[in-house]
Amino acid sequence: MTVPFLDLKAPYVELKEELDAAYRRVMESGWYILGREVEAFEQEFAAYCETKHCIGVGNGLEALSLILRAMEIGPGDEVIVPANTYIATWLAVTHVGATPVPVEPVEQTYNLDPALIEQVVTPKTKAILVVHLYGQPADMDPINAVAQKHGIKVIEDCAQAHGGRYKGRRAGSLGNAAGFSFYPGKNLGAIGDGGAVTTNDAELAERIRILRNYGSRIKYHNEVVGYNSRLDELQAALLRVKLSRLDEWNERRRLVAAQYLQGLRGQGQFSLPSFPDWAEPVWHLFVVRHGQRDALHKALGEAGVGTMIHYPVPPHLQPAYAGLKFNDGDFPMSGRMAREVLSLPMGPHLTEAESSSIINAIKKVRLASWM
Ligand SMILES: *Cc1c(COP(=O)(O)O)cnc(C)c1O
């Protein structure tokens, strides 16, 4: 049996009738930007995230940079970011002209280590941009406590955490504002690009509404230098269908994760994901670590199991950020993760037969230092 890393068509096959109906409804409406579908999605997604406001935007990266712009964070300001994240987290910070200040993760959870934040706070620090990496919520209480003590904002990067909970509360409601991505492979994915901001701050929400639409509240009257970053009607209509299945699909991911955790326990030099009791992860990715990651990746590929590396190069070592003058060896934990992580197939459409065959394929791989 061969198992691809991800089958992006499977959600469409399952929801074909409803998605086709939503598509036709928008086509027939003759209204394609900022209309009823986006408004309805914004209300439904705010309710889902247990926040007062949601603003649909063009993508996840812009959700984050619009939040920073609306908070008036820019040149000369510093934003604390995880050293271990997808580069988009850092891009949002540098797009507004601010400086990313990286902090290492906790080894077991891959997420920002709250104990290391305070030592990098300076008078220039304006915000902490927290990522719930791989769908596991970061430890928000101590992060919010440091932020409160220093009078700085907390922004969540929820691009991998739709529906996750921290101590019973939804990801997206745990800081001053949150950015979501609806890139097709995310837990809530569009059929193209899309994103959203959630917040309980009415004033911030209004500023983002204006910024996403050319800086204008009234057509052709521009209050600020804005952007064109809008979730479109078609994506909103399709996302409404998928949102109605998000909890169920996250539950299916949990079953796959439970099967992996049980089936792979005690397999030699292999680190499995672990999460504290207060975390309700949504398993955007199921990431294991191995000292011979590249050999494992190759061997599984030969056995017909598609795996991926999230992420092979940490942001501080990307050529794009050569100008920030970081060195190999700065943030060694993040460097090590980049060398050791491997993502197994994960999603609501992975069958039990497929996950069993993946577990068996892993057990059959024999690497030099494996047993
Ligand atoms: C996907 C992702 C983003 C960016 O979202 P886009 O919609 O692709 O712009 C940001 N942060 C993280 C952690 C992501 O995984």
Short mmCIF file of N, CA, C and O in Angstrom, two decimals, residues 42-118:
data_model
loop_
_atom_site.label_atom_id
_atom_site.label_comp_id
_atom_site.label_asym_id
_atom_site.label_seq_id
_atom_site.Cartn_x
_atom_site.Cartn_y
_atom_site.Cartn_z
N GLU A 42 -17.49 35.36 8.81
CA GLU A 42 -16.84 36.08 9.92
C GLU A 42 -17.60 35.86 11.23
O GLU A 42 -17.00 35.64 12.28
N GLN A 43 -18.92 35.90 11.14
CA GLN A 43 -19.72 35.67 12.37
C GLN A 43 -19.57 34.24 12.86
O GLN A 43 -19.39 33.99 14.05
N GLU A 44 -19.62 33.31 11.92
CA GLU A 44 -19.54 31.90 12.31
C GLU A 44 -18.16 31.55 12.86
O GLU A 44 -18.04 30.80 13.84
N PHE A 45 -17.13 32.12 12.26
CA PHE A 45 -15.78 31.77 12.72
C PHE A 45 -15.46 32.45 14.06
O PHE A 45 -14.79 31.87 14.91
N ALA A 46 -15.96 33.68 14.25
CA ALA A 46 -15.79 34.34 15.56
C ALA A 46 -16.46 33.50 16.64
O ALA A 46 -15.88 33.26 17.70
N ALA A 47 -17.68 33.04 16.37
CA ALA A 47 -18.39 32.22 17.36
C ALA A 47 -17.61 30.94 17.63
O ALA A 47 -17.45 30.53 18.79
N TYR A 48 -17.10 30.34 16.57
CA TYR A 48 -16.33 29.09 16.72
C TYR A 48 -15.10 29.31 17.60
O TYR A 48 -14.78 28.49 18.45
N CYS A 49 -14.41 30.43 17.37
CA CYS A 49 -13.18 30.72 18.12
C CYS A 49 -13.48 31.36 19.48
O CYS A 49 -12.54 31.67 20.23
N GLU A 50 -14.74 31.58 19.79
CA GLU A 50 -15.15 32.19 21.06
C GLU A 50 -14.54 33.58 21.21
O GLU A 50 -14.05 33.96 22.28
N THR A 51 -14.59 34.34 20.11
CA THR A 51 -14.16 35.74 20.15
C THR A 51 -15.30 36.63 19.67
O THR A 51 -16.26 36.14 19.06
N LYS A 52 -15.16 37.92 19.92
CA LYS A 52 -16.22 38.85 19.52
C LYS A 52 -16.14 39.19 18.04
O LYS A 52 -17.16 39.46 17.41
N HIS A 53 -14.93 39.23 17.48
CA HIS A 53 -14.77 39.72 16.11
C HIS A 53 -13.92 38.78 15.27
O HIS A 53 -13.00 38.15 15.79
N CYS A 54 -14.26 38.74 13.98
CA CYS A 54 -13.42 38.05 13.00
C CYS A 54 -13.42 38.91 11.75
O CYS A 54 -14.47 39.45 11.36
N ILE A 55 -12.25 39.04 11.13
CA ILE A 55 -12.12 39.81 9.90
C ILE A 55 -11.46 38.89 8.87
O ILE A 55 -10.34 38.42 9.08
N GLY A 56 -12.15 38.63 7.77
CA GLY A 56 -11.59 37.78 6.72
C GLY A 56 -10.57 38.56 5.91
O GLY A 56 -10.84 39.68 5.49
N VAL A 57 -9.41 37.97 5.68
CA VAL A 57 -8.34 38.64 4.93
C VAL A 57 -7.77 37.70 3.87
O VAL A 57 -8.24 36.56 3.72
N GLY A 58 -6.77 38.18 3.15
CA GLY A 58 -6.28 37.46 1.98
C GLY A 58 -5.55 36.16 2.24
O GLY A 58 -5.63 35.22 1.46
N ASN A 59 -4.83 36.09 3.35
CA ASN A 59 -4.05 34.88 3.69
C ASN A 59 -3.54 35.01 5.12
O ASN A 59 -3.73 36.05 5.77
N GLY A 60 -2.85 33.96 5.58
CA GLY A 60 -2.40 33.94 6.97
C GLY A 60 -1.27 34.93 7.24
O GLY A 60 -1.23 35.57 8.30
N LEU A 61 -0.36 35.06 6.29
CA LEU A 61 0.74 36.00 6.47
C LEU A 61 0.21 37.42 6.63
O LEU A 61 0.62 38.16 7.53
N GLU A 62 -0.75 37.79 5.77
CA GLU A 62 -1.28 39.15 5.86
C GLU A 62 -2.15 39.34 7.11
O GLU A 62 -2.22 40.44 7.65
N ALA A 63 -2.80 38.27 7.58
CA ALA A 63 -3.56 38.37 8.84
C ALA A 63 -2.62 38.87 9.94
O ALA A 63 -2.94 39.79 10.69
N LEU A 64 -1.41 38.27 9.98
CA LEU A 64 -0.45 38.65 11.03
C LEU A 64 0.11 40.05 10.80
O LEU A 64 0.22 40.85 11.73
N SER A 65 0.45 40.38 9.54
CA SER A 65 1.03 41.71 9.35
C SER A 65 -0.02 42.81 9.51
O SER A 65 0.31 43.90 10.00
N LEU A 66 -1.27 42.51 9.17
CA LEU A 66 -2.33 43.52 9.40
C LEU A 66 -2.53 43.77 10.90
O LEU A 66 -2.77 44.90 11.32
N ILE A 67 -2.43 42.71 11.71
CA ILE A 67 -2.54 42.89 13.16
C ILE A 67 -1.42 43.82 13.66
O ILE A 67 -1.66 44.78 14.40
N LEU A 68 -0.20 43.53 13.20
CA LEU A 68 0.95 44.35 13.63
C LEU A 68 0.77 45.80 13.19
O LEU A 68 1.01 46.73 13.96
N ARG A 69 0.35 45.99 11.93
CA ARG A 69 0.11 47.37 11.43
C ARG A 69 -0.96 48.06 12.27
O ARG A 69 -0.81 49.22 12.65
N ALA A 70 -2.05 47.34 12.55
CA ALA A 70 -3.15 47.94 13.31
C ALA A 70 -2.71 48.28 14.74
O ALA A 70 -3.26 49.19 15.36
N MET A 71 -1.73 47.57 15.25
CA MET A 71 -1.20 47.87 16.59
C MET A 71 -0.12 48.95 16.52
O MET A 71 0.51 49.27 17.53
N GLU A 72 0.11 49.47 15.32
CA GLU A 72 1.12 50.51 15.08
C GLU A 72 2.52 50.05 15.48
O GLU A 72 3.29 50.80 16.08
N ILE A 73 2.81 48.80 15.18
CA ILE A 73 4.15 48.25 15.39
C ILE A 73 4.90 48.36 14.07
O ILE A 73 4.36 47.99 13.02
N GLY A 74 6.10 48.92 14.13
CA GLY A 74 6.83 49.14 12.87
C GLY A 74 8.31 49.36 13.11
O GLY A 74 8.88 48.82 14.07
N PRO A 75 8.96 50.14 12.24
CA PRO A 75 10.41 50.34 12.32
C PRO A 75 10.84 50.80 13.72
O PRO A 75 10.19 51.64 14.33
N GLY A 76 11.92 50.18 14.21
CA GLY A 76 12.44 50.52 15.54
C GLY A 76 11.85 49.67 16.64
O GLY A 76 12.35 49.66 17.76
N ASP A 77 10.78 48.95 16.34
CA ASP A 77 10.13 48.10 17.35
C ASP A 77 10.65 46.66 17.24
O ASP A 77 11.04 46.21 16.17
N GLU A 78 10.59 45.97 18.38
CA GLU A 78 10.98 44.55 18.39
C GLU A 78 9.77 43.69 18.70
O GLU A 78 8.91 44.07 19.50
N VAL A 79 9.71 42.53 18.04
CA VAL A 79 8.63 41.57 18.28
C VAL A 79 9.29 40.22 18.59
O VAL A 79 10.10 39.72 17.80
N ILE A 80 8.93 39.65 19.74
CA ILE A 80 9.48 38.35 20.12
C ILE A 80 8.76 37.26 19.32
O ILE A 80 7.52 37.25 19.24
N VAL A 81 9.54 36.38 18.70
CA VAL A 81 8.99 35.30 17.85
C VAL A 81 9.66 33.98 18.23
O VAL A 81 10.76 33.98 18.78
N PRO A 82 9.02 32.86 17.92
CA PRO A 82 9.71 31.59 18.13
C PRO A 82 10.86 31.46 17.12
O PRO A 82 10.70 31.82 15.95
N ALA A 83 11.99 30.91 17.59
CA ALA A 83 13.07 30.61 16.66
C ALA A 83 12.65 29.44 15.78
O ALA A 83 13.06 29.32 14.64
N ASN A 84 11.79 28.58 16.35
CA ASN A 84 11.36 27.37 15.67
C ASN A 84 9.94 27.55 15.13
O ASN A 84 8.96 27.29 15.83
N THR A 85 9.84 28.02 13.90
CA THR A 85 8.52 28.23 13.29
C THR A 85 8.66 28.26 11.78
O THR A 85 9.77 28.25 11.24
N TYR A 86 7.51 28.30 11.11
CA TYR A 86 7.51 28.54 9.67
C TYR A 86 7.88 30.00 9.43
O TYR A 86 7.51 30.88 10.21
N ILE A 87 8.57 30.27 8.35
CA ILE A 87 9.13 31.61 8.13
C ILE A 87 8.07 32.72 8.07
O ILE A 87 8.36 33.89 8.35
N ALA A 88 6.81 32.37 7.74
CA ALA A 88 5.77 33.40 7.63
C ALA A 88 5.60 34.20 8.93
O ALA A 88 5.29 35.40 8.89
N THR A 89 5.82 33.54 10.07
CA THR A 89 5.72 34.25 11.35
C THR A 89 6.70 35.44 11.37
O THR A 89 6.35 36.55 11.76
N TRP A 90 7.91 35.18 10.94
CA TRP A 90 8.94 36.23 10.91
C TRP A 90 8.66 37.24 9.79
O TRP A 90 8.90 38.43 9.94
N LEU A 91 8.18 36.76 8.65
CA LEU A 91 7.91 37.67 7.52
C LEU A 91 6.91 38.75 7.91
O LEU A 91 7.05 39.91 7.51
N ALA A 92 5.90 38.36 8.70
CA ALA A 92 4.90 39.35 9.11
C ALA A 92 5.58 40.49 9.86
O ALA A 92 5.26 41.67 9.66
N VAL A 93 6.53 40.14 10.71
CA VAL A 93 7.23 41.14 11.52
C VAL A 93 8.10 42.04 10.65
O VAL A 93 8.06 43.27 10.75
N THR A 94 8.85 41.43 9.75
CA THR A 94 9.76 42.24 8.93
C THR A 94 8.99 43.02 7.85
O THR A 94 9.43 44.09 7.45
N HIS A 95 7.83 42.51 7.41
CA HIS A 95 7.03 43.26 6.43
C HIS A 95 6.57 44.60 6.97
O HIS A 95 6.37 45.55 6.22
N VAL A 96 6.33 44.70 8.30
CA VAL A 96 5.93 46.01 8.85
C VAL A 96 7.14 46.83 9.28
O VAL A 96 7.00 47.92 9.82
N GLY A 97 8.34 46.28 9.06
CA GLY A 97 9.56 47.04 9.36
C GLY A 97 10.09 46.83 10.76
O GLY A 97 11.09 47.46 11.15
N ALA A 98 9.45 45.94 11.54
CA ALA A 98 9.92 45.67 12.90
C ALA A 98 10.99 44.58 12.88
O ALA A 98 11.21 43.93 11.86
N THR A 99 11.63 44.37 14.04
CA THR A 99 12.72 43.39 14.13
C THR A 99 12.27 42.15 14.90
O THR A 99 11.80 42.28 16.04
N PRO A 100 12.41 40.96 14.30
CA PRO A 100 12.07 39.74 15.03
C PRO A 100 13.17 39.39 16.04
O PRO A 100 14.35 39.44 15.71
N VAL A 101 12.75 39.06 17.26
CA VAL A 101 13.68 38.65 18.31
C VAL A 101 13.35 37.21 18.68
O VAL A 101 12.34 36.95 19.33
N PRO A 102 14.18 36.26 18.23
CA PRO A 102 13.83 34.85 18.38
C PRO A 102 14.06 34.31 19.79
O PRO A 102 14.99 34.73 20.47
N VAL A 103 13.20 33.36 20.16
CA VAL A 103 13.32 32.66 21.44
C VAL A 103 13.19 31.17 21.16
O VAL A 103 12.36 30.74 20.34
N GLU A 104 14.02 30.39 21.84
CA GLU A 104 14.06 28.94 21.63
C GLU A 104 12.81 28.24 22.15
O GLU A 104 12.13 28.73 23.05
N PRO A 105 12.52 27.04 21.62
CA PRO A 105 11.35 26.27 22.08
C PRO A 105 11.65 25.37 23.28
O PRO A 105 12.81 25.11 23.59
N VAL A 106 10.58 24.87 23.88
CA VAL A 106 10.66 23.77 24.84
C VAL A 106 10.85 22.50 24.00
O VAL A 106 10.14 22.30 23.01
N GLU A 107 11.78 21.65 24.37
CA GLU A 107 12.09 20.50 23.52
C GLU A 107 10.88 19.57 23.31
O GLU A 107 10.64 19.10 22.20
N GLN A 108 10.11 19.33 24.37
CA GLN A 108 9.02 18.34 24.27
C GLN A 108 7.86 18.83 23.41
O GLN A 108 7.16 18.03 22.81
N THR A 109 7.61 20.15 23.39
CA THR A 109 6.40 20.63 22.71
C THR A 109 6.71 21.39 21.42
O THR A 109 5.79 21.72 20.67
N TYR A 110 7.97 21.72 21.18
CA TYR A 110 8.41 22.51 20.01
C TYR A 110 7.96 23.97 20.07
O TYR A 110 8.27 24.75 19.18
N ASN A 111 7.21 24.33 21.10
CA ASN A 111 6.67 25.68 21.18
C ASN A 111 7.53 26.59 22.05
O ASN A 111 8.26 26.13 22.93
N LEU A 112 7.36 27.89 21.82
CA LEU A 112 8.04 28.96 22.55
C LEU A 112 8.18 28.64 24.04
O LEU A 112 7.18 28.33 24.70
N ASP A 113 9.41 28.74 24.57
CA ASP A 113 9.65 28.49 25.99
C ASP A 113 9.38 29.78 26.79
O ASP A 113 10.15 30.73 26.70
N PRO A 114 8.31 29.80 27.59
CA PRO A 114 7.95 31.02 28.30
C PRO A 114 9.06 31.49 29.25
O PRO A 114 9.22 32.69 29.47
N ALA A 115 9.85 30.54 29.78
CA ALA A 115 10.90 30.90 30.74
C ALA A 115 12.02 31.71 30.10
O ALA A 115 12.81 32.34 30.79
N LEU A 116 12.12 31.70 28.77
CA LEU A 116 13.22 32.40 28.09
C LEU A 116 12.81 33.76 27.53
O LEU A 116 13.63 34.47 26.95
N ILE A 117 11.53 34.11 27.71
CA ILE A 117 11.04 35.34 27.07
C ILE A 117 11.56 36.60 27.76
O ILE A 117 12.05 37.52 27.11
N GLU A 118 11.46 36.59 29.10
CA GLU A 118 11.73 37.83 29.82
C GLU A 118 13.15 38.37 29.56
O GLU A 118 13.35 39.57 29.45
#
